PDB file of C-alpha atoms in Angstrom:
ATOM      1  CA  UNK A   1       0.051  -0.119   0.336  1.00 38.00           C
ATOM      2  CA  UNK A   2       1.210   4.001  -0.024  1.00 34.00           C
ATOM      3  CA  UNK A   3       4.419   3.825   1.517  1.00 31.00           C
ATOM      4  CA  UNK A   4       3.736   7.083   2.993  1.00 30.00           C
ATOM      5  CA  UNK A   5       2.227   8.137   6.460  1.00 30.00           C
ATOM      6  CA  UNK A   6      -1.260   7.590   5.873  1.00 32.00           C
ATOM      7  CA  UNK A   7      -4.012   8.061   7.837  1.00 30.00           C
ATOM      8  CA  UNK A   8      -8.163   8.139   6.561  1.00 32.00           C
ATOM      9  CA  UNK A   9     -10.240   9.101   9.736  1.00 27.00           C
ATOM     10  CA  UNK A  10     -12.870   7.026  10.950  1.00 28.00           C
ATOM     11  CA  UNK A  11     -16.457   7.993   9.313  1.00 28.00           C
ATOM     12  CA  UNK A  12     -19.769   7.255   8.905  1.00 28.00           C
ATOM     13  CA  UNK A  13     -21.373   3.827   8.915  1.00 31.00           C
ATOM     14  CA  UNK A  14     -21.871   2.270   5.627  1.00 40.00           C
ATOM     15  CA  UNK A  15     -17.987   3.869   4.748  1.00 48.00           C
ATOM     16  CA  UNK A  16     -15.027   2.143   5.558  1.00 51.00           C
ATOM     17  CA  UNK A  17     -12.589   3.023   8.108  1.00 59.00           C
ATOM     18  CA  UNK A  18      -8.803   2.102   8.026  1.00 70.00           C
ATOM     19  CA  UNK A  19      -5.747   2.041   9.795  1.00 82.00           C
ATOM     20  CA  UNK A  20      -2.164   3.527   9.536  1.00 87.00           C
ATOM     21  CA  UNK A  21       0.546   3.013   7.360  1.00 89.00           C
ATOM     22  CA  UNK A  22       4.262   4.881   8.563  1.00 93.00           C
ATOM     23  CA  UNK A  23       7.772   3.026   8.825  1.00 94.00           C
ATOM     24  CA  UNK A  24       9.972   2.710  11.447  1.00 95.00           C
ATOM     25  CA  UNK A  25      13.534   3.010  10.702  1.00 95.00           C
ATOM     26  CA  UNK A  26      13.402   1.700   7.065  1.00 95.00           C
ATOM     27  CA  UNK A  27      10.462  -1.014   8.042  1.00 96.00           C
ATOM     28  CA  UNK A  28       7.347  -0.389   6.683  1.00 94.00           C
ATOM     29  CA  UNK A  29       4.316  -1.615   9.192  1.00 96.00           C
ATOM     30  CA  UNK A  30       0.616  -0.650   9.764  1.00 94.00           C
ATOM     31  CA  UNK A  31      -1.206  -0.533  12.533  1.00 95.00           C
ATOM     32  CA  UNK A  32      -4.655   0.907  14.020  1.00 93.00           C
ATOM     33  CA  UNK A  33      -7.615   0.810  16.073  1.00 92.00           C
ATOM     34  CA  UNK A  34      -9.433  -0.998  13.026  1.00 88.00           C
ATOM     35  CA  UNK A  35      -7.618  -4.454  13.432  1.00 91.00           C
ATOM     36  CA  UNK A  36      -6.138  -3.618  16.837  1.00 95.00           C
ATOM     37  CA  UNK A  37      -2.591  -4.843  15.761  1.00 96.00           C
ATOM     38  CA  UNK A  38       0.697  -4.151  14.523  1.00 97.00           C
ATOM     39  CA  UNK A  39       1.371  -5.402  10.844  1.00 96.00           C
ATOM     40  CA  UNK A  40       5.257  -5.418  10.001  1.00 97.00           C
ATOM     41  CA  UNK A  41       4.720  -5.330   6.264  1.00 93.00           C
ATOM     42  CA  UNK A  42       7.908  -5.528   5.177  1.00 93.00           C
ATOM     43  CA  UNK A  43      10.563  -5.998   7.740  1.00 96.00           C
ATOM     44  CA  UNK A  44      14.169  -3.669   7.011  1.00 95.00           C
ATOM     45  CA  UNK A  45      16.825  -6.395   8.264  1.00 94.00           C
ATOM     46  CA  UNK A  46      18.871  -3.628   9.306  1.00 96.00           C
ATOM     47  CA  UNK A  47      16.888  -2.859  11.544  1.00 98.00           C
ATOM     48  CA  UNK A  48      17.023  -5.148  13.426  1.00 98.00           C
ATOM     49  CA  UNK A  49      17.029  -6.262  16.624  1.00 97.00           C
ATOM     50  CA  UNK A  50      15.789  -2.791  18.129  1.00 97.00           C
ATOM     51  CA  UNK A  51      12.940  -2.499  15.772  1.00 97.00           C
ATOM     52  CA  UNK A  52      11.352  -5.334  18.302  1.00 98.00           C
ATOM     53  CA  UNK A  53      11.595  -2.491  21.236  1.00 97.00           C
ATOM     54  CA  UNK A  54      10.091   0.019  18.409  1.00 97.00           C
ATOM     55  CA  UNK A  55       6.687  -2.931  17.528  1.00 97.00           C
ATOM     56  CA  UNK A  56       6.413  -3.240  21.845  1.00 97.00           C
ATOM     57  CA  UNK A  57       6.536   0.599  22.472  1.00 97.00           C
ATOM     58  CA  UNK A  58       3.695   1.037  19.477  1.00 97.00           C
ATOM     59  CA  UNK A  59       1.708  -1.578  20.546  1.00 97.00           C
ATOM     60  CA  UNK A  60       2.052  -1.012  23.987  1.00 97.00           C
ATOM     61  CA  UNK A  61       0.794   2.829  23.782  1.00 97.00           C
ATOM     62  CA  UNK A  62      -1.825   2.622  21.196  1.00 96.00           C
ATOM     63  CA  UNK A  63      -3.228  -0.851  23.670  1.00 97.00           C
ATOM     64  CA  UNK A  64      -3.356  -3.319  21.062  1.00 97.00           C
ATOM     65  CA  UNK A  65      -3.704  -6.725  21.523  1.00 97.00           C
ATOM     66  CA  UNK A  66      -1.642  -8.347  18.846  1.00 98.00           C
ATOM     67  CA  UNK A  67       1.961  -7.833  17.030  1.00 98.00           C
ATOM     68  CA  UNK A  68       1.946  -9.509  13.045  1.00 97.00           C
ATOM     69  CA  UNK A  69       4.724  -9.520  11.425  1.00 98.00           C
ATOM     70  CA  UNK A  70       6.169 -11.419   8.120  1.00 97.00           C
ATOM     71  CA  UNK A  71       9.686 -12.112   8.602  1.00 97.00           C
ATOM     72  CA  UNK A  72      13.520 -13.543   7.008  1.00 97.00           C
ATOM     73  CA  UNK A  73      14.063 -17.761   8.323  1.00 98.00           C
ATOM     74  CA  UNK A  74      17.115 -15.999   9.706  1.00 97.00           C
ATOM     75  CA  UNK A  75      15.387 -13.394  11.892  1.00 97.00           C
ATOM     76  CA  UNK A  76      13.183 -15.669  13.545  1.00 98.00           C
ATOM     77  CA  UNK A  77      14.917 -16.599  16.489  1.00 98.00           C
ATOM     78  CA  UNK A  78      15.181 -12.800  17.445  1.00 98.00           C
ATOM     79  CA  UNK A  79      10.941 -13.081  17.106  1.00 98.00           C
ATOM     80  CA  UNK A  80      10.763 -15.817  18.929  1.00 98.00           C
ATOM     81  CA  UNK A  81      13.247 -15.200  22.217  1.00 98.00           C
ATOM     82  CA  UNK A  82      10.670 -12.067  22.107  1.00 98.00           C
ATOM     83  CA  UNK A  83       7.552 -13.999  22.986  1.00 98.00           C
ATOM     84  CA  UNK A  84       6.464 -14.757  19.023  1.00 98.00           C
ATOM     85  CA  UNK A  85       5.432 -17.601  17.613  1.00 98.00           C
ATOM     86  CA  UNK A  86       4.726 -18.929  14.522  1.00 98.00           C
ATOM     87  CA  UNK A  87       1.771 -19.120  12.930  1.00 98.00           C
ATOM     88  CA  UNK A  88       2.364 -19.343   9.308  1.00 98.00           C
ATOM     89  CA  UNK A  89       5.522 -20.731   6.807  1.00 98.00           C
ATOM     90  CA  UNK A  90       6.094 -19.969   3.158  1.00 98.00           C
ATOM     91  CA  UNK A  91       9.018 -22.204   1.562  1.00 97.00           C
ATOM     92  CA  UNK A  92      10.964 -19.673  -0.611  1.00 96.00           C
ATOM     93  CA  UNK A  93       9.427 -16.470   0.099  1.00 97.00           C
ATOM     94  CA  UNK A  94      11.866 -14.385   0.117  1.00 97.00           C
ATOM     95  CA  UNK A  95      13.521 -14.203  -3.539  1.00 94.00           C
ATOM     96  CA  UNK A  96      12.955 -17.399  -3.718  1.00 95.00           C
ATOM     97  CA  UNK A  97      15.827 -18.420  -2.060  1.00 95.00           C
ATOM     98  CA  UNK A  98      14.780 -17.982   1.933  1.00 97.00           C
ATOM     99  CA  UNK A  99      11.625 -19.056   3.538  1.00 98.00           C
ATOM    100  CA  UNK A 100       9.028 -16.191   5.053  1.00 98.00           C
ATOM    101  CA  UNK A 101       7.482 -17.158   9.049  1.00 98.00           C
ATOM    102  CA  UNK A 102       4.336 -14.733   9.676  1.00 98.00           C
ATOM    103  CA  UNK A 103       4.713 -14.811  13.416  1.00 98.00           C
ATOM    104  CA  UNK A 104       2.987 -13.600  15.751  1.00 98.00           C
ATOM    105  CA  UNK A 105       2.757 -11.783  18.955  1.00 98.00           C
ATOM    106  CA  UNK A 106      -0.873 -11.911  21.128  1.00 98.00           C
ATOM    107  CA  UNK A 107      -0.711  -9.445  24.007  1.00 97.00           C
ATOM    108  CA  UNK A 108      -4.820  -9.769  25.383  1.00 96.00           C
ATOM    109  CA  UNK A 109      -4.799 -14.028  26.065  1.00 94.00           C
ATOM    110  CA  UNK A 110      -8.281 -12.914  24.673  1.00 94.00           C
ATOM    111  CA  UNK A 111      -7.276 -12.209  20.662  1.00 95.00           C
ATOM    112  CA  UNK A 112      -5.842 -15.568  20.827  1.00 93.00           C
ATOM    113  CA  UNK A 113      -9.542 -17.293  21.068  1.00 91.00           C
ATOM    114  CA  UNK A 114     -10.299 -19.123  17.908  1.00 88.00           C
ATOM    115  CA  UNK A 115     -14.305 -17.823  16.365  1.00 82.00           C
ATOM    116  CA  UNK A 116     -15.839 -20.175  14.171  1.00 84.00           C
ATOM    117  CA  UNK A 117     -14.264 -23.671  13.031  1.00 90.00           C
ATOM    118  CA  UNK A 118     -11.946 -22.662  10.000  1.00 91.00           C
ATOM    119  CA  UNK A 119     -10.673 -26.223  10.133  1.00 93.00           C
ATOM    120  CA  UNK A 120     -14.391 -27.236   8.753  1.00 93.00           C
ATOM    121  CA  UNK A 121     -13.182 -25.062   5.614  1.00 94.00           C
ATOM    122  CA  UNK A 122     -10.026 -25.899   5.606  1.00 94.00           C
ATOM    123  CA  UNK A 123     -10.485 -29.637   5.564  1.00 93.00           C
ATOM    124  CA  UNK A 124     -12.690 -29.738   2.821  1.00 92.00           C
ATOM    125  CA  UNK A 125     -11.334 -26.485   0.606  1.00 93.00           C
ATOM    126  CA  UNK A 126      -7.855 -28.583   1.156  1.00 87.00           C
ATOM    127  CA  UNK A 127      -9.346 -31.589  -0.697  1.00 81.00           C
ATOM    128  CA  UNK A 128      -9.934 -29.689  -3.500  1.00 83.00           C
ATOM    129  CA  UNK A 129      -8.570 -31.065  -6.805  1.00 83.00           C
ATOM    130  CA  UNK A 130      -6.784 -28.638  -9.271  1.00 87.00           C
ATOM    131  CA  UNK A 131      -9.177 -27.303 -12.074  1.00 88.00           C
ATOM    132  CA  UNK A 132      -8.603 -24.752 -15.221  1.00 89.00           C
ATOM    133  CA  UNK A 133     -10.277 -21.830 -14.745  1.00 91.00           C
ATOM    134  CA  UNK A 134     -13.864 -21.181 -17.334  1.00 88.00           C
ATOM    135  CA  UNK A 135     -13.539 -19.436 -20.230  1.00 91.00           C
ATOM    136  CA  UNK A 136     -15.335 -15.733 -20.373  1.00 94.00           C
ATOM    137  CA  UNK A 137     -18.524 -15.664 -21.601  1.00 93.00           C
ATOM    138  CA  UNK A 138     -18.443 -13.957 -25.193  1.00 96.00           C
ATOM    139  CA  UNK A 139     -18.178  -9.731 -24.970  1.00 97.00           C
ATOM    140  CA  UNK A 140     -16.379 -10.279 -21.429  1.00 98.00           C
ATOM    141  CA  UNK A 141     -12.959  -9.397 -20.478  1.00 97.00           C
ATOM    142  CA  UNK A 142     -10.102  -9.714 -17.668  1.00 97.00           C
ATOM    143  CA  UNK A 143      -7.798  -7.178 -18.335  1.00 96.00           C
ATOM    144  CA  UNK A 144      -5.104  -4.201 -16.179  1.00 97.00           C
ATOM    145  CA  UNK A 145      -7.186  -2.169 -14.633  1.00 97.00           C
ATOM    146  CA  UNK A 146      -6.693   1.490 -14.842  1.00 95.00           C
ATOM    147  CA  UNK A 147      -6.361   4.954 -13.426  1.00 96.00           C
ATOM    148  CA  UNK A 148     -10.233   5.162 -15.065  1.00 96.00           C
ATOM    149  CA  UNK A 149     -11.727   2.448 -13.647  1.00 96.00           C
ATOM    150  CA  UNK A 150     -10.999   3.626 -10.173  1.00 97.00           C
ATOM    151  CA  UNK A 151     -14.355   4.620  -9.265  1.00 97.00           C
ATOM    152  CA  UNK A 152     -16.452   1.498 -10.545  1.00 97.00           C
ATOM    153  CA  UNK A 153     -13.782  -0.452  -8.744  1.00 97.00           C
ATOM    154  CA  UNK A 154     -14.191   1.247  -5.460  1.00 97.00           C
ATOM    155  CA  UNK A 155     -18.276   1.308  -5.868  1.00 97.00           C
ATOM    156  CA  UNK A 156     -17.899  -2.366  -6.096  1.00 97.00           C
ATOM    157  CA  UNK A 157     -15.268  -2.477  -3.045  1.00 96.00           C
ATOM    158  CA  UNK A 158     -17.490  -0.354  -1.358  1.00 94.00           C
ATOM    159  CA  UNK A 159     -20.701  -2.797  -2.153  1.00 94.00           C
ATOM    160  CA  UNK A 160     -18.915  -5.752  -0.536  1.00 93.00           C
ATOM    161  CA  UNK A 161     -17.062  -4.982   2.065  1.00 90.00           C
ATOM    162  CA  UNK A 162     -18.403  -3.556   5.776  1.00 85.00           C
ATOM    163  CA  UNK A 163     -15.351  -3.348   6.872  1.00 82.00           C
ATOM    164  CA  UNK A 164     -11.304  -3.346   5.640  1.00 84.00           C
ATOM    165  CA  UNK A 165      -8.103  -2.808   6.184  1.00 82.00           C
ATOM    166  CA  UNK A 166      -7.557  -0.190   3.930  1.00 84.00           C
ATOM    167  CA  UNK A 167      -9.271   2.543   1.812  1.00 90.00           C
ATOM    168  CA  UNK A 168     -10.154   0.391  -1.205  1.00 93.00           C
ATOM    169  CA  UNK A 169     -13.569   2.255  -1.553  1.00 94.00           C
ATOM    170  CA  UNK A 170     -11.641   4.748  -2.221  1.00 95.00           C
ATOM    171  CA  UNK A 171     -11.290   6.220  -5.395  1.00 96.00           C
ATOM    172  CA  UNK A 172      -8.520   8.838  -4.294  1.00 96.00           C
ATOM    173  CA  UNK A 173      -6.429   5.536  -2.470  1.00 94.00           C
ATOM    174  CA  UNK A 174      -6.966   3.389  -5.637  1.00 96.00           C
ATOM    175  CA  UNK A 175      -5.181   5.789  -7.630  1.00 97.00           C
ATOM    176  CA  UNK A 176      -2.474   6.013  -5.402  1.00 95.00           C
ATOM    177  CA  UNK A 177      -1.742   1.807  -5.077  1.00 95.00           C
ATOM    178  CA  UNK A 178      -1.806   1.891  -9.014  1.00 96.00           C
ATOM    179  CA  UNK A 179       1.135   4.500  -9.332  1.00 95.00           C
ATOM    180  CA  UNK A 180       3.104   2.203  -6.528  1.00 94.00           C
ATOM    181  CA  UNK A 181       3.241  -1.163  -6.218  1.00 94.00           C
ATOM    182  CA  UNK A 182      -0.162  -2.399  -6.651  1.00 95.00           C
ATOM    183  CA  UNK A 183      -1.430  -3.904 -10.403  1.00 97.00           C
ATOM    184  CA  UNK A 184      -5.697  -4.777  -9.829  1.00 98.00           C
ATOM    185  CA  UNK A 185      -7.510  -6.404 -12.472  1.00 98.00           C
ATOM    186  CA  UNK A 186     -11.240  -6.578 -13.371  1.00 98.00           C
ATOM    187  CA  UNK A 187     -13.787  -8.635 -15.613  1.00 98.00           C
ATOM    188  CA  UNK A 188     -16.106  -6.727 -17.117  1.00 97.00           C
ATOM    189  CA  UNK A 189     -19.029  -8.024 -19.122  1.00 97.00           C
ATOM    190  CA  UNK A 190     -20.740  -7.413 -22.151  1.00 96.00           C
ATOM    191  CA  UNK A 191     -22.002  -3.871 -21.299  1.00 96.00           C
ATOM    192  CA  UNK A 192     -18.775  -2.386 -19.176  1.00 95.00           C
ATOM    193  CA  UNK A 193     -19.534  -3.509 -15.563  1.00 96.00           C
ATOM    194  CA  UNK A 194     -17.525  -4.762 -13.191  1.00 97.00           C
ATOM    195  CA  UNK A 195     -18.566  -8.126 -11.932  1.00 98.00           C
ATOM    196  CA  UNK A 196     -14.877  -8.863  -9.886  1.00 98.00           C
ATOM    197  CA  UNK A 197     -12.223  -7.784  -9.005  1.00 98.00           C
ATOM    198  CA  UNK A 198      -8.713  -8.311  -7.694  1.00 98.00           C
ATOM    199  CA  UNK A 199      -5.257  -7.087  -7.284  1.00 97.00           C
ATOM    200  CA  UNK A 200      -1.416  -8.219  -7.173  1.00 98.00           C
ATOM    201  CA  UNK A 201       0.538  -6.143  -4.302  1.00 96.00           C
ATOM    202  CA  UNK A 202       4.167  -6.246  -5.471  1.00 96.00           C
ATOM    203  CA  UNK A 203       6.697  -6.763  -3.460  1.00 94.00           C
ATOM    204  CA  UNK A 204      10.008  -6.366  -5.792  1.00 94.00           C
ATOM    205  CA  UNK A 205      12.514  -5.868  -2.753  1.00 91.00           C
ATOM    206  CA  UNK A 206      11.307 -10.049  -1.627  1.00 94.00           C
ATOM    207  CA  UNK A 207      10.607 -11.181  -5.087  1.00 96.00           C
ATOM    208  CA  UNK A 208       7.185 -12.076  -4.465  1.00 97.00           C
ATOM    209  CA  UNK A 209       3.754 -10.621  -4.628  1.00 98.00           C
ATOM    210  CA  UNK A 210       0.034 -10.431  -2.414  1.00 97.00           C
ATOM    211  CA  UNK A 211      -3.333 -11.809  -4.441  1.00 98.00           C
ATOM    212  CA  UNK A 212      -5.543  -9.951  -2.827  1.00 96.00           C
ATOM    213  CA  UNK A 213      -8.819  -7.677  -2.399  1.00 95.00           C
ATOM    214  CA  UNK A 214     -10.644 -10.715  -4.562  1.00 96.00           C
ATOM    215  CA  UNK A 215     -14.297  -8.881  -5.377  1.00 96.00           C
ATOM    216  CA  UNK A 216     -17.019 -10.939  -7.137  1.00 97.00           C
ATOM    217  CA  UNK A 217     -20.152  -8.235  -7.614  1.00 97.00           C
ATOM    218  CA  UNK A 218     -23.270 -10.596  -6.476  1.00 95.00           C
ATOM    219  CA  UNK A 219     -25.187 -10.888  -9.916  1.00 96.00           C
ATOM    220  CA  UNK A 220     -22.019 -12.557 -11.163  1.00 96.00           C
ATOM    221  CA  UNK A 221     -20.969 -15.147  -8.258  1.00 94.00           C
ATOM    222  CA  UNK A 222     -20.720 -18.831  -9.108  1.00 91.00           C
ATOM    223  CA  UNK A 223     -18.983 -18.051 -12.392  1.00 92.00           C
ATOM    224  CA  UNK A 224     -15.627 -19.056 -10.882  1.00 92.00           C
ATOM    225  CA  UNK A 225     -14.929 -15.516 -11.662  1.00 97.00           C
ATOM    226  CA  UNK A 226     -11.917 -15.259  -8.972  1.00 96.00           C
ATOM    227  CA  UNK A 227      -9.953 -17.694 -10.131  1.00 96.00           C
ATOM    228  CA  UNK A 228      -9.834 -16.553 -13.316  1.00 97.00           C
ATOM    229  CA  UNK A 229      -8.300 -13.259 -11.898  1.00 98.00           C
ATOM    230  CA  UNK A 230      -5.950 -15.882  -9.988  1.00 97.00           C
ATOM    231  CA  UNK A 231      -4.865 -17.208 -13.295  1.00 96.00           C
ATOM    232  CA  UNK A 232      -4.646 -13.589 -15.390  1.00 97.00           C
ATOM    233  CA  UNK A 233      -2.545 -12.397 -12.492  1.00 98.00           C
ATOM    234  CA  UNK A 234       0.128 -15.191 -12.091  1.00 97.00           C
ATOM    235  CA  UNK A 235       0.933 -15.237 -15.593  1.00 96.00           C
ATOM    236  CA  UNK A 236       1.271 -11.621 -15.135  1.00 96.00           C
ATOM    237  CA  UNK A 237       3.705 -11.640 -12.208  1.00 97.00           C
ATOM    238  CA  UNK A 238       5.630 -14.787 -13.463  1.00 96.00           C
ATOM    239  CA  UNK A 239       6.568 -12.157 -16.478  1.00 96.00           C
ATOM    240  CA  UNK A 240       7.700  -9.723 -13.996  1.00 95.00           C
ATOM    241  CA  UNK A 241      10.205 -12.384 -12.832  1.00 96.00           C
ATOM    242  CA  UNK A 242       8.121 -12.733  -9.125  1.00 97.00           C
ATOM    243  CA  UNK A 243       9.189 -15.892  -7.631  1.00 97.00           C
ATOM    244  CA  UNK A 244       6.682 -16.854  -5.027  1.00 98.00           C
ATOM    245  CA  UNK A 245       2.501 -15.337  -4.863  1.00 98.00           C
ATOM    246  CA  UNK A 246       0.798 -16.089  -1.926  1.00 98.00           C
ATOM    247  CA  UNK A 247      -2.643 -14.582  -0.146  1.00 98.00           C
ATOM    248  CA  UNK A 248      -3.690 -14.127   3.152  1.00 96.00           C
ATOM    249  CA  UNK A 249      -7.547 -15.336   3.072  1.00 95.00           C
ATOM    250  CA  UNK A 250     -11.021 -15.871   5.286  1.00 94.00           C
ATOM    251  CA  UNK A 251     -10.234 -18.456   6.748  1.00 95.00           C
ATOM    252  CA  UNK A 252     -14.020 -18.663   7.418  1.00 94.00           C
ATOM    253  CA  UNK A 253     -14.693 -18.250   3.441  1.00 93.00           C
ATOM    254  CA  UNK A 254     -15.218 -21.047   1.621  1.00 93.00           C
ATOM    255  CA  UNK A 255     -14.798 -19.557  -1.908  1.00 93.00           C
ATOM    256  CA  UNK A 256     -11.975 -18.040  -1.492  1.00 94.00           C
ATOM    257  CA  UNK A 257      -9.978 -20.871  -0.455  1.00 96.00           C
ATOM    258  CA  UNK A 258     -11.582 -23.081  -2.543  1.00 95.00           C
ATOM    259  CA  UNK A 259     -10.536 -20.459  -5.320  1.00 95.00           C
ATOM    260  CA  UNK A 260      -6.657 -20.866  -3.876  1.00 97.00           C
ATOM    261  CA  UNK A 261      -6.917 -24.539  -3.567  1.00 96.00           C
ATOM    262  CA  UNK A 262      -7.666 -24.875  -7.115  1.00 95.00           C
ATOM    263  CA  UNK A 263      -4.874 -23.132  -8.226  1.00 96.00           C
ATOM    264  CA  UNK A 264      -2.371 -25.671  -6.533  1.00 95.00           C
ATOM    265  CA  UNK A 265      -1.598 -23.522  -3.652  1.00 96.00           C
ATOM    266  CA  UNK A 266      -0.653 -25.012  -0.288  1.00 96.00           C
ATOM    267  CA  UNK A 267      -1.719 -24.197   2.900  1.00 97.00           C
ATOM    268  CA  UNK A 268       0.680 -22.541   4.787  1.00 98.00           C
ATOM    269  CA  UNK A 269      -0.824 -21.916   7.966  1.00 97.00           C
ATOM    270  CA  UNK A 270      -3.610 -19.511   9.315  1.00 97.00           C
ATOM    271  CA  UNK A 271      -3.519 -16.086  11.035  1.00 97.00           C
ATOM    272  CA  UNK A 272      -5.482 -16.012  14.628  1.00 96.00           C
ATOM    273  CA  UNK A 273      -8.227 -13.011  14.394  1.00 95.00           C
ATOM    274  CA  UNK A 274      -5.821 -10.990  11.918  1.00 95.00           C
ATOM    275  CA  UNK A 275      -7.710  -9.022  10.504  1.00 91.00           C
ATOM    276  CA  UNK A 276     -10.940  -6.638  10.975  1.00 88.00           C
ATOM    277  CA  UNK A 277     -12.702  -7.111   7.655  1.00 86.00           C
ATOM    278  CA  UNK A 278     -15.755  -8.395   6.740  1.00 83.00           C
ATOM    279  CA  UNK A 279     -17.952  -6.280   9.316  1.00 81.00           C
ATOM    280  CA  UNK A 280     -15.843  -7.861  12.436  1.00 84.00           C
ATOM    281  CA  UNK A 281     -12.484  -9.792  13.683  1.00 89.00           C
ATOM    282  CA  UNK A 282     -11.653 -12.944  10.879  1.00 92.00           C
ATOM    283  CA  UNK A 283      -8.607 -15.547  11.117  1.00 95.00           C
ATOM    284  CA  UNK A 284      -6.980 -15.723   8.395  1.00 96.00           C
ATOM    285  CA  UNK A 285      -5.228 -18.642   6.286  1.00 97.00           C
ATOM    286  CA  UNK A 286      -1.992 -18.582   4.206  1.00 98.00           C
ATOM    287  CA  UNK A 287      -2.118 -20.047   1.093  1.00 98.00           C
ATOM    288  CA  UNK A 288       1.590 -20.070  -1.814  1.00 98.00           C
ATOM    289  CA  UNK A 289       2.324 -20.799  -5.316  1.00 97.00           C
ATOM    290  CA  UNK A 290       6.158 -20.866  -6.822  1.00 96.00           C
ATOM    291  CA  UNK A 291       5.589 -19.335 -10.049  1.00 96.00           C
ATOM    292  CA  UNK A 292       8.836 -20.912 -10.872  1.00 84.00           C
ATOM    293  CA  UNK A 293       6.519 -24.207 -12.239  1.00 58.00           C
TER     294      UNK A 293
END
């Protein structure tokens, strides 16, 4: 998301609220009351070990209940010594050479308590066979989005998500991220309506990409459009030289987990009560796939 510090203020019901993206040293973090956490989006190894004190201080000052970080395996011992636990692990996450660990420190015991039954969804979706995406209907398109699409994209996201960690219902935010390391993709019907959308958040310094922001308009669900979008994004990201694709998907959502299982992704772990999305806190599954094959 945006590389500079940014906060979108709380707004009235029916519109999203979001957290802040900023930096501590050279480390990029997101934090705020919406997801009640500190999230280390990109760790600058040069900031270790001092960054650990900075994360603790920020969480304590704001009263957050979780710190969540993506860290290279070579730095894992420093985090474990400070009370973190591994929630997911992705082989070759960093530049295709070093494993990535998704680690968490819970600062409130209640935050550890699982809600719902993500294991049941996972047990069903992990057994889903690989499936190629369906062909588009005549006259439909699946393309890279442009700035002119921002208003329509924002309307789709605002209609699908009651809450979201980032202000994707804001056309200005979408245009800003398009100018950075984000690539949005859209499926349009023959009359130009956006039926579905997704995005690829590229981490060029890490050689990986997060496949995220999937949304399908209620009128067009059941057509496997997310699977088609994912295949298209993989083509683009592979051509761009990225090594590993991953996602952080809602653990209680059968459709999105099935999409990644059908695309050949492997499950890496579950992030407990990690994200405020669709109106409440939810655990998230990490799925990954090597783009080298």
